Short mmCIF file of C-alpha atoms in Angstrom, two decimals:
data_model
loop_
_atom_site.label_atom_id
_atom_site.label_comp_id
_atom_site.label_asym_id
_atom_site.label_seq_id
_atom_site.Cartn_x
_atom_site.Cartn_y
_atom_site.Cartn_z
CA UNK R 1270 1.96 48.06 1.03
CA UNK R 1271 1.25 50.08 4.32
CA UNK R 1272 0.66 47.34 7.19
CA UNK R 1273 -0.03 50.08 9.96
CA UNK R 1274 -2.81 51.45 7.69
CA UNK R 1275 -5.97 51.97 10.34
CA UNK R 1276 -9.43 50.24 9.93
CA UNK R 1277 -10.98 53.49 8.71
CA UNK R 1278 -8.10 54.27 5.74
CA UNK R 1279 -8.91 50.59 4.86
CA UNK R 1280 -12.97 51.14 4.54
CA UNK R 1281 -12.39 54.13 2.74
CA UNK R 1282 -10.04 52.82 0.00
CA UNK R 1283 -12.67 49.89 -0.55
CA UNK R 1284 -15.17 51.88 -0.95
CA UNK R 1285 -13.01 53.48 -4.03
CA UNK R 1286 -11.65 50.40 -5.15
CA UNK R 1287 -13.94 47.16 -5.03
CA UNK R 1288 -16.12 47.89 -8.01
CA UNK R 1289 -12.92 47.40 -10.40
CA UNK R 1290 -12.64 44.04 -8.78
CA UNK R 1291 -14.84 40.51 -9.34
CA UNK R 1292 -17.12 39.46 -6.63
CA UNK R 1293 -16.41 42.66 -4.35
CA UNK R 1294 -18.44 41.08 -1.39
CA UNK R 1295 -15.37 38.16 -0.72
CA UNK R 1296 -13.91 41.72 0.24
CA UNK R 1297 -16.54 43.01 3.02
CA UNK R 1298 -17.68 41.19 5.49
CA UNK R 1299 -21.00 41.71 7.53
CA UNK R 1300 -22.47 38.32 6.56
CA UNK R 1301 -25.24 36.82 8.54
CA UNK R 1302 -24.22 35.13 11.78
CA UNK R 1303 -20.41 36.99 11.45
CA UNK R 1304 -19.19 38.54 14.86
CA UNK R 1305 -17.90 42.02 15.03
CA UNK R 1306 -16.30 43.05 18.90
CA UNK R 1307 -14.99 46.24 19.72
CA UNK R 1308 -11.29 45.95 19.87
CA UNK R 1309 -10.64 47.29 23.66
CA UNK R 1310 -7.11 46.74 24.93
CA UNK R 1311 -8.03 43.85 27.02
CA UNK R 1312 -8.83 41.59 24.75
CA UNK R 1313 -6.89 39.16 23.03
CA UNK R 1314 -7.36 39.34 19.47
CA UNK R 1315 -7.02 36.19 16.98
CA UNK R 1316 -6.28 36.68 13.22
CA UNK R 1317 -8.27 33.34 11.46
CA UNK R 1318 -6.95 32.75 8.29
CA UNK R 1319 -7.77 30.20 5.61
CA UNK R 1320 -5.16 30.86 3.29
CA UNK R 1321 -7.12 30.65 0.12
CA UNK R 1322 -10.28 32.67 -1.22
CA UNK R 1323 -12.77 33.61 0.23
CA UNK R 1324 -15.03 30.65 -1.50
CA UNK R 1325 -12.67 27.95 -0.56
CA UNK R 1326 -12.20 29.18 3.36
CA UNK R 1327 -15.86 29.88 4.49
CA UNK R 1328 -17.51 26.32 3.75
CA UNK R 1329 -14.37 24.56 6.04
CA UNK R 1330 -15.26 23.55 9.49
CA UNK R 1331 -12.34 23.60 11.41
CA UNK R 1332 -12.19 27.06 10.77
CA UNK R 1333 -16.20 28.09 11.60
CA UNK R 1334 -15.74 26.21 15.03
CA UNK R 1335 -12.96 28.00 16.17
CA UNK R 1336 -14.79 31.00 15.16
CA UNK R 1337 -17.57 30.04 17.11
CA UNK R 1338 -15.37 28.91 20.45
CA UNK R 1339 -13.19 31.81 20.57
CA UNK R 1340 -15.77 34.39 19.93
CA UNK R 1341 -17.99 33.19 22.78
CA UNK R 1342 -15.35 34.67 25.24
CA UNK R 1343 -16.04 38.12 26.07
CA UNK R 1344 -12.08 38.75 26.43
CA UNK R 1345 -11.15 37.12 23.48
CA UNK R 1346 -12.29 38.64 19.51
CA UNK R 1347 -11.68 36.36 16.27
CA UNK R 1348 -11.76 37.38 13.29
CA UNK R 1349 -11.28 35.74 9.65
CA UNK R 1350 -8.89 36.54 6.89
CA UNK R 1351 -8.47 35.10 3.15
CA UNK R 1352 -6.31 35.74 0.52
CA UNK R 1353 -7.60 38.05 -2.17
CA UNK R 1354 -8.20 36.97 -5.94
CA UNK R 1355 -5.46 38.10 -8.12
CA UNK R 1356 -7.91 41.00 -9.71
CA UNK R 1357 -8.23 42.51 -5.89
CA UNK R 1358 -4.56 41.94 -5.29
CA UNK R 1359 -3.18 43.64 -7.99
CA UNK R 1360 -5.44 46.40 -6.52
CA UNK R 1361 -4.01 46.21 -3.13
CA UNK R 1362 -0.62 46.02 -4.11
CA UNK R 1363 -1.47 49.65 -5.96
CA UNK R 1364 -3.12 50.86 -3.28
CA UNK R 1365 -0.50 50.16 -0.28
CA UNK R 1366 -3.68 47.94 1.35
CA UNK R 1367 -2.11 45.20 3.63
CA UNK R 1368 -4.17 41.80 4.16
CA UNK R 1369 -7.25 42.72 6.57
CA UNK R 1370 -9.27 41.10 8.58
CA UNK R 1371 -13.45 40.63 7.02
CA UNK R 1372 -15.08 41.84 10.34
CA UNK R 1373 -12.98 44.87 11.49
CA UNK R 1374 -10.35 45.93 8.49
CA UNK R 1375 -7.29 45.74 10.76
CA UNK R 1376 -4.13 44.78 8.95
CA UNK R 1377 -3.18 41.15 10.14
CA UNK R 1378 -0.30 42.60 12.20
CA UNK R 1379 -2.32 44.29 14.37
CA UNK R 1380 -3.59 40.78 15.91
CA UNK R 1381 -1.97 39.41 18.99
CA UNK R 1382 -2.23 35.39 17.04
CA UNK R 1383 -2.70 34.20 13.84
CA UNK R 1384 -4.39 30.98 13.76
CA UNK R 1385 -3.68 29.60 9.65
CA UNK R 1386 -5.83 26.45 8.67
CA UNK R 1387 -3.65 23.89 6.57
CA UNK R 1388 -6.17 21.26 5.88
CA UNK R 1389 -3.97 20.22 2.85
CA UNK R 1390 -0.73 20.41 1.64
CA UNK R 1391 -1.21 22.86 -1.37
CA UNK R 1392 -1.61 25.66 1.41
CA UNK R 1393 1.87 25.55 2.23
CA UNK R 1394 3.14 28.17 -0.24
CA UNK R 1395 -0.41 30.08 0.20
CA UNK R 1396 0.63 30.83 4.00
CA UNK R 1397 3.98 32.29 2.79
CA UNK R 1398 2.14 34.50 0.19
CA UNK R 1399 -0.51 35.34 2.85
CA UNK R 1400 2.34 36.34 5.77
CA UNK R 1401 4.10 38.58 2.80
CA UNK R 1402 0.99 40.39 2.12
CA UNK R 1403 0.76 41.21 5.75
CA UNK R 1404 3.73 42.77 5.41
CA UNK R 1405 5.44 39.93 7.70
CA UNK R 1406 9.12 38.23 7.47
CA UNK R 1407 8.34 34.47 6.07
CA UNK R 1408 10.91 33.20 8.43
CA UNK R 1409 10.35 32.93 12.24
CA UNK R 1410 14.03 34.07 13.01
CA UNK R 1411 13.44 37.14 11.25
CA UNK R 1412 10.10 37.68 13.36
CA UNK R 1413 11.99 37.91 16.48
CA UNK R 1414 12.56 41.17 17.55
CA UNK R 1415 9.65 43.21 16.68
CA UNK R 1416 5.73 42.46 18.09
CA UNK R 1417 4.46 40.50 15.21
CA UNK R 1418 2.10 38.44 16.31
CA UNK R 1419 2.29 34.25 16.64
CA UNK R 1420 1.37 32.29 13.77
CA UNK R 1421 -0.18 28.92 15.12
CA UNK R 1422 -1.04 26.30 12.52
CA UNK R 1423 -3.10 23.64 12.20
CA UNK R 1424 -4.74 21.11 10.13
CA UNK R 1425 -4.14 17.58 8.75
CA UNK R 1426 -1.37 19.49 6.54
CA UNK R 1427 0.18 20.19 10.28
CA UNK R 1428 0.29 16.33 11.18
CA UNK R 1429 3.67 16.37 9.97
CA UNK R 1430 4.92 19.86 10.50
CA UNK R 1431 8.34 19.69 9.00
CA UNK R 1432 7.82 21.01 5.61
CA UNK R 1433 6.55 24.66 7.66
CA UNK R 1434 9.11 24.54 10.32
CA UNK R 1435 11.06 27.31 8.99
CA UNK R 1436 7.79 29.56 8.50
CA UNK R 1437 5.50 29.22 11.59
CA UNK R 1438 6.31 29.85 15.41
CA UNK R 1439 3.68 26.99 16.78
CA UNK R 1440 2.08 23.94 15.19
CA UNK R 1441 -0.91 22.14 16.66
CA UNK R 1442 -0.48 18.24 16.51
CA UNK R 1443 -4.70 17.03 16.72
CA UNK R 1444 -7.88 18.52 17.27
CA UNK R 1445 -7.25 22.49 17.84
CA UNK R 1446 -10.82 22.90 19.37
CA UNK R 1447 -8.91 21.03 21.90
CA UNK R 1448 -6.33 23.28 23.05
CA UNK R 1449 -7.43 26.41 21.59
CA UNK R 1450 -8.34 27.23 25.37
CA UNK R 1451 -4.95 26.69 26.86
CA UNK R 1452 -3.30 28.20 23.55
CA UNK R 1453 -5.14 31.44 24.06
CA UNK R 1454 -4.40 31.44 27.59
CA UNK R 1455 -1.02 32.00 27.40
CA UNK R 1456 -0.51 34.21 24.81
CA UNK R 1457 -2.35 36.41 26.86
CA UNK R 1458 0.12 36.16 29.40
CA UNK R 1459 2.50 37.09 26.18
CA UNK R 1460 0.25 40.27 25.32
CA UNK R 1461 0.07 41.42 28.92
CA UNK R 1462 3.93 41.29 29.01
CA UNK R 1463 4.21 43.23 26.51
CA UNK R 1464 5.22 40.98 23.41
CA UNK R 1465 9.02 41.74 23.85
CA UNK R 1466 11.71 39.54 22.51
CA UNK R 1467 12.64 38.04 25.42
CA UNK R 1468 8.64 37.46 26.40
CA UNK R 1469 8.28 36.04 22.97
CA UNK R 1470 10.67 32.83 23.69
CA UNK R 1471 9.45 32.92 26.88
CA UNK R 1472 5.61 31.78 25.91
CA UNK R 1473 7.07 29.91 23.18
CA UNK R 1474 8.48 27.73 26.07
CA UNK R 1475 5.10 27.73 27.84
CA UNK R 1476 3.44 26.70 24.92
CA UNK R 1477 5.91 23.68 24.00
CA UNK R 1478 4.49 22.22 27.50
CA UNK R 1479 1.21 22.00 26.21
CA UNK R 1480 0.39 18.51 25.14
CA UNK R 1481 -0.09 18.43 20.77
CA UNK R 1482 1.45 21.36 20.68
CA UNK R 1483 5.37 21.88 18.78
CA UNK R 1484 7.39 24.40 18.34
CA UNK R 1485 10.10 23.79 16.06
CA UNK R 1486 12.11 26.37 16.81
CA UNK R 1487 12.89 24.62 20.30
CA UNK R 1488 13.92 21.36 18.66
#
């Protein structure tokens, strides 16, 4: 797969592709009451994924109210991203399509944050299948050096954080409609720096002082 694939290669491939597939609208987007911002250097951009289908991710709360905080920022854009069916992913995987986000089609790399919803345990080995079809290292050591963006999870599945230690750069410990605010504050600080290595520990420091907020590889 191609993870620096532009928005408009994406479209154009599903527009080829999604009638070979089952339910080709988990695929789209453009529901009613779904938020599509321009993506203007300014803003921080968020990555929401549920890492399950489409059916299972939409109905869960957690994830529509962080929707629904982050997006009412004018400098901040949030957007959601599922893991495909095995029919579409066969289809990506022959295609060279990377994981996209619903509302704009950019690969999952091209967010500044990825905010992954683990509101059970059975997600754990769905977030390592979702960060390989973004074309990401599964370990955070290996994420290091190049400007991949943060993966941040929560969920009762986070509540003890151990088993994903090895896998995510940031786990939120409690409500994350709580500290989403601070949480996005500083990575912006990380963006604006220009998400180098040594930036990268840097706000991983800064975020560590955030009350409910661990970062495992500190510890």
């Amino acid at each position: 797969m191609n993870p620096h694939l532009d928005p408009q290669q994406i479209e154009l491939t599903l527009e080829r592709v999604l009638l070979e597939v089952e339910r080709p609208a988990r695929y789209i987007g453009g529901e009613y009451n779904s938020i599509t911002k321009q993506w203007t250097a300014e803003r921080l951009k968020v990555a929401l994924c549920f890492p399950d289908i489409y059916d299972l991710g939409t109905p869960n709360l957690g994830l529509a109210t962080l929707y629904q905080i982050l997006n009412r920022h004018a400098d901040l854009l949030a957007e959601r991203v599922f893991l495909p069916w095995v029919d579409m992913e066969a289809v990506m995987q022959r295609e060279g399509l990377p994981l996209y986000s619903l509302e704009s089609k950019h690969p999952v790399q091209d967010f500044d944050m990825l905010g992954i919803s683990l509101p059970y345990e059975q997600l754990y080995t769905n977030t390592l299948h979702l960060l390989r079809l973004s074309g990401m290292p599964l370990l955070t050591r290996d994420r290091l050096a190049q400007h991949y963006p943060l993966v941040v999870a929560g969920g009762h599945a986070t509540y003890n954080p151990e088993p994903m230690a090895d896998f995510i750069d940031v786990a939120v410990l409690g409500e994350g409609e709580e500290v989403i605010g601070e949480i996005t504050e500083v990575v912006r600080e990380w963006k604006a720096s220009g998400r180098t290595e040594c930036s990268r520990s840097a706000v991983l420091k800064a975020l560590a002082q955030i009350p409910g907020v661990y970062v495992p590889s500190l510890y």
